[in-house]
Coordinates of C-alpha atoms in Angstrom, one line a residue:
Chain A
M1 CA -19.6 -3.7 -1.9
T2 CA -16.4 -2.4 -3.4
E3 CA -15.7 -5.8 -4.9
F4 CA -19.2 -5.7 -6.4
I5 CA -18.5 -2.3 -8.0
Q6 CA -15.2 -3.5 -9.3
Q7 CA -16.8 -6.6 -10.9
I8 CA -19.5 -4.4 -12.5
L9 CA -16.8 -2.1 -13.9
N10 CA -14.9 -5.0 -15.3
G11 CA -18.1 -6.3 -16.7
I12 CA -18.8 -3.0 -18.4
S13 CA -15.5 -2.9 -20.2
L14 CA -15.8 -6.5 -21.4
G15 CA -19.4 -5.9 -22.2
S16 CA -18.4 -2.9 -24.3
I17 CA -16.3 -5.1 -26.6
Y18 CA -19.1 -7.6 -26.8
A19 CA -21.5 -4.8 -27.7
L20 CA -19.2 -3.5 -30.4
I21 CA -19.0 -7.0 -32.0
A22 CA -22.7 -7.6 -31.5
L23 CA -23.5 -4.3 -33.3
G24 CA -21.8 -5.6 -36.4
Y25 CA -23.4 -9.0 -36.0
T26 CA -26.8 -7.7 -35.5
M27 CA -26.6 -5.5 -38.6
V28 CA -25.6 -8.3 -40.8
Y29 CA -28.2 -10.6 -39.4
G30 CA -30.8 -7.9 -39.7
I31 CA -30.2 -7.4 -43.4
V32 CA -29.6 -10.9 -44.7
Q33 CA -30.9 -13.1 -41.8
L34 CA -27.7 -15.0 -41.6
I35 CA -25.6 -15.8 -38.6
N36 CA -22.3 -14.7 -40.0
F37 CA -20.1 -17.1 -38.1
A38 CA -17.1 -15.6 -39.8
H39 CA -17.6 -12.3 -38.0
G40 CA -15.2 -13.3 -35.2
E41 CA -12.6 -14.3 -37.8
I42 CA -13.0 -10.9 -39.6
L43 CA -12.2 -9.4 -36.2
M44 CA -9.1 -11.6 -35.9
V45 CA -7.8 -10.6 -39.3
G46 CA -8.3 -7.0 -38.5
T47 CA -6.4 -7.3 -35.2
F48 CA -3.5 -9.0 -37.0
A49 CA -3.5 -6.2 -39.5
A50 CA -3.2 -3.7 -36.7
F51 CA -0.6 -5.8 -35.0
F52 CA 1.6 -5.9 -38.2
A53 CA 1.0 -2.2 -38.8
I54 CA 2.3 -1.4 -35.3
T55 CA 5.2 -3.9 -35.1
A56 CA 6.5 -3.6 -38.7
Y57 CA 5.7 0.0 -39.6
N58 CA 5.5 1.7 -36.2
A59 CA 2.0 2.9 -36.9
N60 CA 0.4 4.9 -34.1
F61 CA -2.9 3.8 -32.5
V62 CA -5.3 5.7 -34.8
L63 CA -3.5 4.6 -37.9
A64 CA -3.4 1.0 -36.7
I65 CA -7.2 1.0 -36.1
L66 CA -7.7 2.5 -39.6
I67 CA -5.6 -0.2 -41.1
A68 CA -7.4 -2.9 -39.1
M69 CA -10.7 -1.5 -40.3
A70 CA -9.6 -1.4 -43.9
A71 CA -8.4 -5.0 -43.8
S72 CA -11.6 -6.2 -42.1
V73 CA -13.8 -4.3 -44.5
I74 CA -12.1 -5.8 -47.5
L75 CA -12.3 -9.3 -46.1
G76 CA -15.9 -8.9 -45.0
V77 CA -17.1 -7.7 -48.3
L78 CA -15.1 -10.3 -50.1
I79 CA -16.6 -13.1 -48.0
E80 CA -20.1 -11.7 -48.7
R81 CA -19.4 -11.5 -52.5
I82 CA -17.7 -14.9 -52.8
A83 CA -19.4 -17.1 -50.3
Y84 CA -22.8 -15.6 -49.4
K85 CA -24.0 -13.8 -52.5
P86 CA -24.3 -16.8 -54.8
L87 CA -26.5 -18.4 -52.1
R88 CA -28.9 -15.6 -51.6
K89 CA -31.7 -17.6 -53.3
S90 CA -30.9 -21.0 -51.7
S91 CA -32.0 -22.4 -48.4
R92 CA -30.9 -20.7 -45.2
L93 CA -29.4 -24.0 -44.1
A94 CA -27.0 -23.8 -47.0
V95 CA -26.0 -20.3 -46.2
L96 CA -25.5 -21.1 -42.6
I97 CA -23.2 -24.0 -43.4
T98 CA -21.3 -21.8 -45.8
A99 CA -20.8 -19.3 -42.9
I100 CA -19.5 -22.1 -40.8
G101 CA -17.2 -23.0 -43.7
A102 CA -15.9 -19.5 -44.0
S103 CA -15.3 -19.3 -40.3
L104 CA -13.3 -22.6 -40.3
L105 CA -11.4 -21.5 -43.4
L106 CA -10.3 -18.3 -41.8
Q107 CA -9.5 -19.9 -38.5
N108 CA -7.3 -22.5 -40.0
G109 CA -6.0 -20.2 -42.6
G110 CA -5.0 -17.9 -39.7
L111 CA -3.3 -20.8 -38.0
L112 CA -1.4 -21.6 -41.2
V113 CA -0.3 -18.1 -41.9
F114 CA 0.2 -16.6 -38.4
G115 CA 1.1 -19.7 -36.5
A116 CA -0.7 -21.1 -33.5
D117 CA 1.3 -19.1 -30.9
F118 CA -0.1 -16.4 -28.8
Q119 CA 1.5 -13.0 -29.6
A120 CA 1.7 -10.0 -27.3
F121 CA -0.2 -7.1 -28.6
P122 CA 2.0 -4.0 -28.2
R123 CA 0.9 -1.6 -25.5
I124 CA 0.8 1.3 -28.0
I125 CA -0.8 3.7 -25.6
Q126 CA -0.1 4.3 -21.9
N127 CA -2.3 2.5 -19.5
H128 CA -3.1 4.5 -16.3
Q129 CA -4.9 3.2 -13.3
F130 CA -7.4 5.4 -11.5
K131 CA -8.2 4.4 -8.0
F132 CA -11.4 5.1 -6.0
F133 CA -12.6 4.2 -2.5
G134 CA -9.2 4.1 -1.0
G135 CA -7.7 2.1 -3.8
E136 CA -10.2 -0.7 -3.6
V137 CA -11.9 0.1 -6.9
S138 CA -9.8 0.8 -9.9
V139 CA -10.4 1.8 -13.5
T140 CA -7.8 1.7 -16.2
S141 CA -7.6 4.1 -19.0
Y142 CA -8.0 1.2 -21.4
Q143 CA -11.3 0.4 -19.8
L144 CA -12.4 4.1 -20.2
L145 CA -11.1 4.0 -23.8
I146 CA -13.1 0.9 -24.6
F147 CA -16.2 2.2 -23.1
S148 CA -16.1 5.6 -24.8
V149 CA -15.2 4.1 -28.2
T150 CA -18.1 1.7 -28.0
L151 CA -20.5 4.5 -26.9
V152 CA -19.4 6.8 -29.7
M153 CA -19.6 4.1 -32.3
A154 CA -23.0 2.9 -31.2
I155 CA -24.4 6.4 -31.4
F156 CA -22.7 6.9 -34.8
L157 CA -24.3 3.6 -36.0
Q158 CA -27.7 4.6 -34.8
Y159 CA -27.3 7.9 -36.6
V160 CA -26.2 6.2 -39.9
V161 CA -29.0 3.7 -39.8
M162 CA -31.8 6.1 -38.8
K163 CA -30.8 9.4 -40.5
T164 CA -28.8 8.8 -43.6
K165 CA -29.9 7.7 -47.0
A166 CA -27.7 4.5 -46.8
G167 CA -29.3 3.7 -43.5
K168 CA -32.7 4.1 -44.9
A169 CA -31.8 1.7 -47.8
M170 CA -30.5 -0.8 -45.2
R171 CA -33.7 -0.7 -43.3
A172 CA -35.7 -1.0 -46.5
V173 CA -33.7 -4.0 -47.7
S174 CA -34.0 -5.7 -44.3
W175 CA -37.7 -5.3 -44.4
D176 CA -38.3 -6.6 -47.9
K177 CA -35.6 -7.1 -50.5
D178 CA -37.8 -7.3 -53.6
A179 CA -39.9 -4.2 -52.7
A180 CA -36.7 -2.3 -51.9
S181 CA -35.2 -3.1 -55.3
L182 CA -38.4 -2.0 -57.0
M183 CA -38.0 1.3 -55.2
G184 CA -34.7 1.8 -56.9
I185 CA -32.4 0.6 -54.1
N186 CA -29.4 -1.3 -55.2
V187 CA -29.8 -4.3 -52.9
D188 CA -26.3 -5.8 -53.6
T189 CA -24.6 -2.5 -52.8
T190 CA -26.6 -2.0 -49.7
I191 CA -25.8 -5.5 -48.4
S192 CA -22.1 -4.9 -49.1
I193 CA -22.2 -1.6 -47.2
T194 CA -23.8 -3.4 -44.3
F195 CA -21.1 -6.0 -44.3
A196 CA -18.5 -3.3 -44.6
I197 CA -19.8 -1.4 -41.6
G198 CA -20.2 -4.6 -39.5
S199 CA -16.6 -5.6 -40.4
A200 CA -15.2 -2.2 -39.5
F201 CA -16.9 -2.5 -36.1
A202 CA -15.4 -5.9 -35.7
A203 CA -11.9 -4.6 -36.5
V204 CA -12.2 -1.9 -33.8
A205 CA -13.5 -4.4 -31.3
G206 CA -10.5 -6.7 -32.2
V207 CA -7.9 -4.0 -31.6
L208 CA -9.5 -3.1 -28.3
L209 CA -9.7 -6.8 -27.4
G210 CA -6.0 -7.2 -28.2
L211 CA -5.1 -4.1 -26.2
Y212 CA -7.2 -5.1 -23.2
Y213 CA -5.9 -8.7 -23.0
N214 CA -2.5 -7.8 -24.4
T215 CA -2.6 -10.8 -26.7
L216 CA -3.7 -12.0 -30.1
Y217 CA -3.9 -15.4 -31.8
P218 CA -5.7 -16.9 -34.8
L219 CA -8.6 -18.4 -32.8
M220 CA -9.1 -15.2 -30.7
G221 CA -12.2 -14.2 -32.6
F222 CA -14.3 -17.3 -32.4
M223 CA -15.5 -17.3 -28.7
P224 CA -16.0 -13.5 -28.5
G225 CA -17.9 -13.7 -31.8
L226 CA -20.1 -16.4 -30.5
K227 CA -20.6 -14.5 -27.2
A228 CA -21.4 -11.4 -29.1
F229 CA -24.0 -13.3 -31.1
I230 CA -25.5 -14.4 -27.8
A231 CA -25.5 -10.8 -26.7
A232 CA -27.3 -9.8 -29.9
V233 CA -29.9 -12.5 -29.4
L234 CA -30.2 -11.5 -25.7
G235 CA -31.1 -7.9 -26.6
G236 CA -33.1 -8.8 -29.7
I237 CA -31.4 -9.6 -32.9
G238 CA -31.5 -6.9 -35.6
L239 CA -31.9 -4.1 -33.1
I240 CA -29.0 -1.7 -32.5
P241 CA -30.1 -0.7 -29.0
G242 CA -30.7 -4.4 -28.3
A243 CA -27.2 -5.4 -29.3
F244 CA -25.8 -2.6 -27.2
A245 CA -27.7 -3.5 -24.1
G246 CA -27.2 -7.2 -24.6
G247 CA -23.5 -6.8 -24.9
F248 CA -23.3 -4.9 -21.6
L249 CA -25.6 -7.3 -19.9
L250 CA -23.6 -10.3 -21.0
G251 CA -20.3 -8.7 -20.0
I252 CA -21.6 -7.9 -16.5
V253 CA -23.1 -11.4 -16.0
E254 CA -19.8 -12.9 -17.0
A255 CA -17.8 -10.7 -14.7
L256 CA -20.1 -11.5 -11.8
V257 CA -20.1 -15.2 -12.4
S258 CA -16.3 -15.3 -12.6
G259 CA -15.9 -13.0 -9.6
Y260 CA -18.3 -14.6 -7.2
W261 CA -18.5 -18.2 -8.4
S262 CA -15.8 -19.6 -10.7
S263 CA -14.5 -18.6 -14.1
A264 CA -14.8 -22.2 -15.2
W265 CA -18.5 -22.0 -14.9
R266 CA -18.7 -18.8 -16.8
D267 CA -19.3 -20.2 -20.3
P268 CA -21.8 -22.9 -19.4
F269 CA -23.7 -20.2 -17.4
V270 CA -23.8 -17.8 -20.4
F271 CA -24.9 -20.5 -22.8
A272 CA -27.6 -21.6 -20.3
I273 CA -28.9 -18.0 -20.3
L274 CA -28.9 -18.1 -24.0
I275 CA -31.1 -21.2 -24.1
L276 CA -33.3 -19.8 -21.5
I277 CA -33.8 -16.6 -23.4
L278 CA -34.5 -18.5 -26.6
I279 CA -37.1 -20.6 -24.9
V280 CA -38.8 -17.8 -23.0
K281 CA -38.5 -14.9 -25.4
P282 CA -36.8 -15.7 -28.7
S283 CA -37.3 -12.2 -29.9
G284 CA -34.9 -10.9 -27.2
L285 CA -35.3 -8.5 -24.3
L286 CA -36.0 -5.5 -26.4
G287 CA -37.6 -7.3 -29.4
K288 CA -41.2 -7.4 -30.3
D289 CA -43.0 -10.6 -30.9
E290 CA -43.9 -11.1 -34.5
R291 CA -46.7 -13.2 -35.7
E292 CA -45.8 -16.0 -38.1
K293 CA -47.1 -15.4 -41.5
V294 CA -48.0 -18.1 -43.9
Chain B
M1 CA -42.1 -56.3 -56.2
R2 CA -42.2 -57.4 -52.6
K3 CA -40.4 -60.6 -53.6
Q4 CA -37.7 -58.6 -55.3
R5 CA -37.2 -56.4 -52.3
L6 CA -36.8 -59.5 -50.1
K7 CA -34.3 -60.9 -52.5
L8 CA -32.4 -57.7 -52.4
N9 CA -32.4 -57.4 -48.7
L10 CA -31.2 -61.0 -48.4
C11 CA -28.3 -60.2 -50.8
V12 CA -27.4 -57.1 -48.8
A13 CA -27.5 -59.1 -45.5
A14 CA -25.3 -61.9 -47.0
A15 CA -22.8 -59.3 -48.3
L16 CA -22.7 -57.7 -44.8
V17 CA -22.1 -61.1 -43.1
I18 CA -19.3 -61.9 -45.6
F19 CA -17.8 -58.5 -45.0
Y20 CA -18.0 -58.9 -41.2
F21 CA -16.2 -62.3 -41.3
A22 CA -13.7 -61.1 -43.9
V23 CA -12.6 -58.2 -41.6
D24 CA -12.8 -60.4 -38.5
F25 CA -10.5 -62.9 -40.2
G26 CA -8.2 -60.0 -41.3
I27 CA -7.9 -58.7 -37.8
K28 CA -7.3 -62.1 -36.2
Q29 CA -4.6 -62.9 -38.9
G30 CA -3.0 -59.5 -38.4
M31 CA -3.6 -58.5 -42.0
I32 CA -5.4 -55.4 -40.9
T33 CA -2.9 -53.1 -39.0
P34 CA -3.8 -51.4 -35.7
F35 CA -3.8 -48.1 -37.6
Q36 CA -6.3 -49.4 -40.0
Q37 CA -8.4 -50.8 -37.2
I38 CA -8.5 -47.4 -35.5
N39 CA -9.8 -46.0 -38.8
L40 CA -12.4 -48.8 -39.1
V41 CA -13.7 -47.7 -35.6
L42 CA -13.7 -44.1 -36.6
I43 CA -15.5 -44.9 -39.8
G44 CA -18.1 -46.8 -37.8
V45 CA -18.5 -44.0 -35.3
N46 CA -18.7 -41.4 -38.1
I47 CA -21.3 -43.4 -39.9
I48 CA -23.5 -43.6 -36.8
L49 CA -23.0 -39.9 -36.1
A50 CA -23.6 -38.7 -39.6
V51 CA -26.7 -40.9 -40.2
S52 CA -28.2 -39.9 -36.9
L53 CA -27.6 -36.2 -37.6
N54 CA -29.0 -36.7 -41.1
L55 CA -32.3 -37.9 -39.5
I56 CA -32.5 -34.6 -37.6
T57 CA -31.1 -32.2 -40.1
G58 CA -31.5 -33.9 -43.5
F59 CA -34.9 -35.6 -43.1
T60 CA -36.6 -33.5 -40.5
G61 CA -35.0 -30.3 -41.6
Q62 CA -33.9 -29.1 -38.1
L63 CA -30.4 -27.7 -38.1
A64 CA -28.7 -29.0 -35.0
L65 CA -25.2 -28.0 -34.2
G66 CA -25.0 -29.9 -30.9
H67 CA -24.4 -33.5 -32.0
A68 CA -21.1 -33.6 -30.1
G69 CA -23.0 -32.8 -26.9
F70 CA -25.1 -35.9 -27.2
M71 CA -22.1 -37.9 -28.2
A72 CA -20.3 -36.7 -25.0
I73 CA -23.2 -37.6 -22.8
G74 CA -23.2 -41.1 -24.3
A75 CA -19.5 -41.5 -23.9
Y76 CA -19.4 -40.2 -20.3
V77 CA -22.4 -42.1 -19.0
A78 CA -21.2 -45.3 -20.7
G79 CA -17.6 -44.7 -19.4
V80 CA -18.8 -44.1 -15.8
M81 CA -20.9 -47.3 -16.0
T82 CA -17.9 -49.5 -16.9
V83 CA -15.1 -47.7 -15.1
K84 CA -16.8 -46.6 -11.8
L85 CA -19.7 -49.1 -11.6
G86 CA -18.2 -52.1 -13.3
Q87 CA -21.2 -52.8 -15.6
P88 CA -20.9 -54.8 -18.8
F89 CA -20.3 -53.0 -22.1
L90 CA -23.7 -53.6 -23.6
L91 CA -25.5 -52.2 -20.6
A92 CA -23.2 -49.3 -20.4
L93 CA -23.7 -48.5 -24.1
L94 CA -27.5 -48.7 -23.7
A95 CA -27.4 -46.5 -20.6
G96 CA -25.3 -43.9 -22.4
A97 CA -27.5 -43.9 -25.5
C98 CA -30.7 -43.7 -23.4
A99 CA -29.2 -40.8 -21.4
A100 CA -28.3 -39.0 -24.6
G101 CA -31.8 -39.7 -26.0
F102 CA -33.4 -38.4 -22.8
M103 CA -31.4 -35.2 -23.0
G104 CA -32.5 -35.0 -26.6
I105 CA -36.1 -35.0 -25.5
L106 CA -35.4 -32.6 -22.6
L107 CA -33.6 -30.1 -25.0
G108 CA -35.8 -30.7 -28.0
A109 CA -39.2 -30.3 -26.3
P110 CA -38.8 -26.6 -25.5
T111 CA -36.3 -25.5 -28.2
L112 CA -37.7 -27.3 -31.3
R113 CA -40.4 -24.6 -31.7
L114 CA -37.5 -22.3 -32.6
K115 CA -36.9 -21.7 -36.3
G116 CA -33.8 -22.5 -38.2
D117 CA -30.9 -20.3 -37.0
Y118 CA -32.3 -20.0 -33.4
L119 CA -32.4 -23.8 -33.1
A120 CA -28.9 -24.1 -34.4
I121 CA -27.6 -21.6 -31.9
A122 CA -29.6 -23.2 -29.0
T123 CA -28.2 -26.7 -29.8
L124 CA -24.7 -25.2 -30.2
G125 CA -25.1 -23.6 -26.8
F126 CA -26.3 -27.0 -25.4
A127 CA -23.2 -28.8 -26.6
E128 CA -21.0 -26.1 -25.0
I129 CA -22.9 -26.4 -21.7
V130 CA -22.3 -30.2 -21.7
R131 CA -18.6 -29.6 -22.4
G132 CA -18.3 -26.9 -19.8
V133 CA -20.1 -28.9 -17.1
L134 CA -18.0 -32.0 -17.8
I135 CA -14.8 -29.9 -17.4
N136 CA -16.1 -28.9 -14.0
I137 CA -17.0 -32.3 -12.6
D138 CA -14.1 -33.9 -10.9
Y139 CA -15.8 -37.2 -10.6
V140 CA -15.3 -37.8 -14.3
G141 CA -11.8 -36.3 -14.3
G142 CA -12.5 -32.7 -15.2
A143 CA -10.6 -31.3 -18.1
A144 CA -8.1 -34.1 -18.1
G145 CA -10.9 -36.5 -18.9
L146 CA -12.1 -39.9 -17.9
I147 CA -9.2 -42.3 -18.1
G148 CA -8.7 -46.1 -17.9
I149 CA -11.9 -47.0 -19.8
P150 CA -11.5 -50.7 -20.8
Q151 CA -11.3 -51.4 -24.5
L152 CA -14.5 -53.4 -24.6
C153 CA -15.7 -52.4 -28.0
T154 CA -14.7 -55.2 -30.4
W155 CA -15.2 -55.3 -34.1
F156 CA -18.3 -57.3 -33.5
W157 CA -20.0 -54.6 -31.4
L158 CA -18.9 -51.9 -33.8
F159 CA -20.2 -53.7 -36.8
V160 CA -23.5 -54.6 -35.1
W161 CA -24.2 -51.1 -33.9
T162 CA -23.3 -49.5 -37.2
V163 CA -25.5 -51.8 -39.1
L164 CA -28.3 -51.5 -36.5
T165 CA -28.2 -47.7 -36.6
V166 CA -28.4 -47.6 -40.4
V167 CA -31.2 -50.2 -40.6
L168 CA -33.2 -48.7 -37.8
I169 CA -33.0 -45.2 -39.1
K170 CA -33.7 -46.2 -42.6
N171 CA -36.8 -48.2 -41.5
F172 CA -37.9 -45.3 -39.4
I173 CA -37.7 -42.9 -42.4
N174 CA -39.7 -45.3 -44.5
S175 CA -42.4 -45.6 -41.9
T176 CA -45.4 -43.4 -41.3
H177 CA -43.4 -41.5 -38.8
G178 CA -40.6 -40.9 -41.2
R179 CA -43.0 -39.6 -43.8
A180 CA -44.3 -37.2 -41.2
C181 CA -40.7 -36.0 -40.5
I182 CA -40.1 -35.4 -44.2
A183 CA -43.4 -33.6 -44.4
V184 CA -42.2 -31.3 -41.6
R185 CA -39.0 -30.6 -43.5
E186 CA -40.8 -29.9 -46.8
N187 CA -43.3 -27.5 -45.3
E188 CA -44.0 -27.3 -41.7
I189 CA -47.2 -25.3 -41.9
A190 CA -48.6 -27.5 -44.7
A191 CA -47.7 -30.6 -42.7
E192 CA -49.5 -29.2 -39.6
A193 CA -52.5 -28.4 -41.7
M194 CA -52.6 -32.0 -42.9
G195 CA -52.8 -33.2 -39.3
V196 CA -49.1 -34.0 -38.6
N197 CA -48.2 -33.3 -35.1
T198 CA -45.0 -31.4 -36.0
T199 CA -43.7 -30.9 -32.5
L200 CA -44.0 -34.5 -31.7
Y201 CA -42.2 -35.6 -34.8
K202 CA -39.5 -33.1 -34.4
V203 CA -38.8 -34.2 -30.9
M204 CA -39.0 -37.8 -32.0
A205 CA -36.4 -37.3 -34.7
F206 CA -34.3 -35.4 -32.2
A207 CA -34.5 -38.1 -29.6
I208 CA -33.6 -40.9 -32.0
G209 CA -30.7 -38.9 -33.4
A210 CA -29.5 -38.1 -29.9
F211 CA -29.8 -41.8 -28.9
F212 CA -27.6 -42.9 -31.7
A213 CA -25.1 -40.1 -31.1
G214 CA -24.9 -41.5 -27.6
V215 CA -24.2 -45.0 -29.1
A216 CA -21.4 -43.5 -31.1
G217 CA -20.0 -41.8 -28.0
A218 CA -20.1 -45.1 -26.0
I219 CA -18.3 -46.9 -28.8
Y220 CA -15.7 -44.2 -29.1
A221 CA -15.1 -44.2 -25.3
H222 CA -14.7 -48.0 -25.2
Y223 CA -12.2 -48.1 -28.0
F224 CA -9.9 -45.2 -27.2
Y225 CA -9.5 -45.7 -23.4
V226 CA -9.7 -41.9 -22.7
I227 CA -12.4 -39.3 -23.3
Q228 CA -11.9 -35.6 -22.7
P229 CA -14.5 -32.9 -22.7
N230 CA -12.7 -31.0 -25.4
T231 CA -12.9 -33.9 -27.8
F232 CA -16.6 -33.1 -27.9
G233 CA -16.3 -29.4 -28.7
L234 CA -17.8 -27.4 -31.5
M235 CA -15.3 -28.8 -33.9
K236 CA -16.7 -32.3 -33.5
S237 CA -20.3 -31.1 -34.2
F238 CA -19.1 -29.3 -37.3
D239 CA -17.2 -32.4 -38.4
V240 CA -20.4 -34.5 -38.3
L241 CA -22.3 -31.7 -40.1
V242 CA -19.6 -31.6 -42.8
I243 CA -20.0 -35.3 -43.4
A244 CA -23.8 -35.2 -43.5
V245 CA -23.7 -32.2 -45.8
F246 CA -21.1 -33.7 -48.2
G247 CA -23.0 -36.9 -48.4
G248 CA -26.3 -35.1 -49.0
L249 CA -28.8 -34.0 -46.4
G250 CA -31.6 -36.5 -46.8
S251 CA -29.5 -39.4 -48.1
I252 CA -28.5 -42.2 -45.7
T253 CA -26.2 -43.9 -48.3
G254 CA -24.7 -40.5 -49.0
S255 CA -23.8 -40.1 -45.3
I256 CA -22.3 -43.5 -45.2
I257 CA -20.2 -42.9 -48.3
A258 CA -19.1 -39.4 -47.0
A259 CA -18.3 -40.8 -43.6
I260 CA -16.0 -43.4 -45.2
F261 CA -14.5 -40.9 -47.5
V262 CA -13.9 -38.2 -45.0
T263 CA -12.4 -40.6 -42.4
V264 CA -10.0 -42.1 -44.9
A265 CA -9.1 -38.7 -46.2
T266 CA -8.5 -37.5 -42.6
A267 CA -6.2 -40.4 -42.0
A268 CA -4.4 -39.9 -45.3
L269 CA -3.9 -36.2 -44.7
Q270 CA -3.0 -36.5 -41.0
D271 CA 0.4 -34.9 -41.4
L272 CA -1.2 -31.8 -42.9
S273 CA -3.3 -31.1 -39.8
V274 CA -4.1 -27.4 -40.2
L275 CA -3.9 -27.5 -44.0
R276 CA -6.4 -30.3 -44.0
M277 CA -8.9 -28.2 -42.2
V278 CA -8.3 -25.4 -44.7
I279 CA -9.0 -27.9 -47.5
Y280 CA -12.2 -29.1 -45.7
A281 CA -13.5 -25.6 -45.1
S282 CA -12.9 -24.6 -48.7
L283 CA -14.6 -27.7 -49.9
L284 CA -17.5 -27.0 -47.6
I285 CA -18.0 -23.6 -49.2
I286 CA -17.5 -24.8 -52.7
V287 CA -19.9 -27.7 -52.2
M288 CA -22.5 -25.4 -50.8
I289 CA -22.2 -23.0 -53.7
L290 CA -21.9 -25.5 -56.6
R291 CA -23.9 -28.5 -55.2
P292 CA -25.8 -27.5 -52.1
Q293 CA -27.6 -30.8 -52.1
G294 CA -24.3 -32.6 -51.5
L295 CA -23.0 -35.8 -53.2
M296 CA -26.3 -37.7 -53.3
G297 CA -28.9 -35.0 -52.7
T298 CA -31.9 -36.7 -51.3
K299 CA -31.4 -39.8 -53.4
E300 CA -30.1 -43.1 -52.2
A301 CA -27.5 -45.2 -53.8
T302 CA -29.6 -48.2 -54.6
F303 CA -28.8 -51.1 -56.9
D304 CA -31.2 -49.7 -59.4
L305 CA -29.2 -46.5 -59.6
F306 CA -26.1 -48.4 -60.7
F307 CA -27.5 -51.3 -62.7
R308 CA -30.7 -50.2 -64.2
K309 CA -32.0 -47.1 -65.8
R310 CA -33.2 -44.7 -63.3
G311 CA -36.9 -44.1 -62.8
E312 CA -38.4 -47.4 -63.8
S313 CA -38.5 -49.7 -60.8
H314 CA -37.2 -47.5 -58.1
G315 CA -37.7 -49.5 -54.9
S316 CA -36.2 -46.7 -52.8
A317 CA -38.7 -44.4 -51.1
Q318 CA -36.3 -41.5 -51.1
S319 CA -36.3 -41.0 -54.9
K320 CA -40.0 -40.3 -54.9
Q321 CA -40.0 -37.7 -52.2
S322 CA -37.6 -35.4 -53.9
V323 CA -40.1 -33.9 -56.3

């Protein structure tokens, strides 16, 4: 039983990171209907920015996260403006291929600039271990940090999207771009804001990921990015609560599969769940089925 | 008109036969170096992969990101057939291709009702499952891969299967069924309203594409001695997609030209490894922005295109469909 609780706790902390990435993913998907494959690479660049801020300029944790967010936001908006915006009117296939291109470009650009080696992410804040049940179940302060940051940011995002003017604009644009622009909403700006918020979330997730695993490398973003997309699909793409729930669910499933079965079967298992969900309920666990319109 | 087509086909066949014997002679005389031979094999494999993916993505309009998965199935089944069961190459190749085709049906039947992005992500997930499962099976060597595969794929088989793939897929596209596939791409709902069984044709295109991806895998396995699960990762699927997109989704000759070009460029830029991928990725984005239809668009490089004014006696079917 204690092992089970431990696995769930590990799953929740990994799931928090997935949820954080998935929130950005799902926002971008919701507004432009594009799987932004480069999302994981935006995360990677943000993490490296934080890494350099800490190692070269002795930045503290909060400053490092802010720098990471700034780097990711600039990159995310640049990608949107350069690679995706010219294609807004073309086929979705073309945009998706461009997204793959952007992802490959950043991955290999990262390999070129940062080198292929794994680097140790500095343990900039102390990691304490809290033990329960006679030491059989433990929670680290990193895990608590990750969970609380994700929770706060998800609530913040929900507030921004539901209560602010910018959020209202986002929802309008995701519903109908043309109608939104007729209502006086600047569609381009709104899309850029969405990319900026999504990228900032990715940066935070990246720093937490680097801190949690104590490592960073240029390909670090791809798999978590892909997993986060799965999480978003799992919960219902385009929905903030869906991405949140999907992330946690995915993290817990991964932890249980690695804990009770074998970590080598983790990825095939997760992808099998993805395909199953897509077949059974493509709109996701929290999504509503929409009728196809001609 | 028909006579003219026949004449043209005979000319192409004669040219192919001459090309075959020229290369065969070159290999036997040692004029073609082993390095060039490897690249010939890679060109053949890439042509098969790109043309078969083009059938799925270019002609039927279903974005599939799991081509490497089918290739892996073909490679592993064929490899097991020759290494573990001692079967002849042709049988092993057909078994691998059929297994891949069967998986294509198995995956395609439930997932092909998904639209665009969802299908892409489902097929991508499928390829990752195949890779992950192969890593976990000790019988085929796990992550270290299946080793000691005999080099049974000669220039003859490579040539035959490359030509066969192109001819079969081209004829499929020009048939009633191919028309139906193109109709699905152009407008699925309209196609359905005209009585086209869209699911059937999507699965059919998927199965045929997967079958030939399996062929490519079997050829690859029986030339390079070793196959590893990680060879057939996402990168491989992307590579094939890049070739198909560069050549033009919906153009078989485009795929062939792009496969040759990309393979040769890869060999030439081998020393640049990472930089090469940076160049590829930038090219991919630039091509998508400036020329999303790729090199050839949906047109085919026919003789008319080069020697006559376009539009008068276009024998090719593809030129008419791109209205």
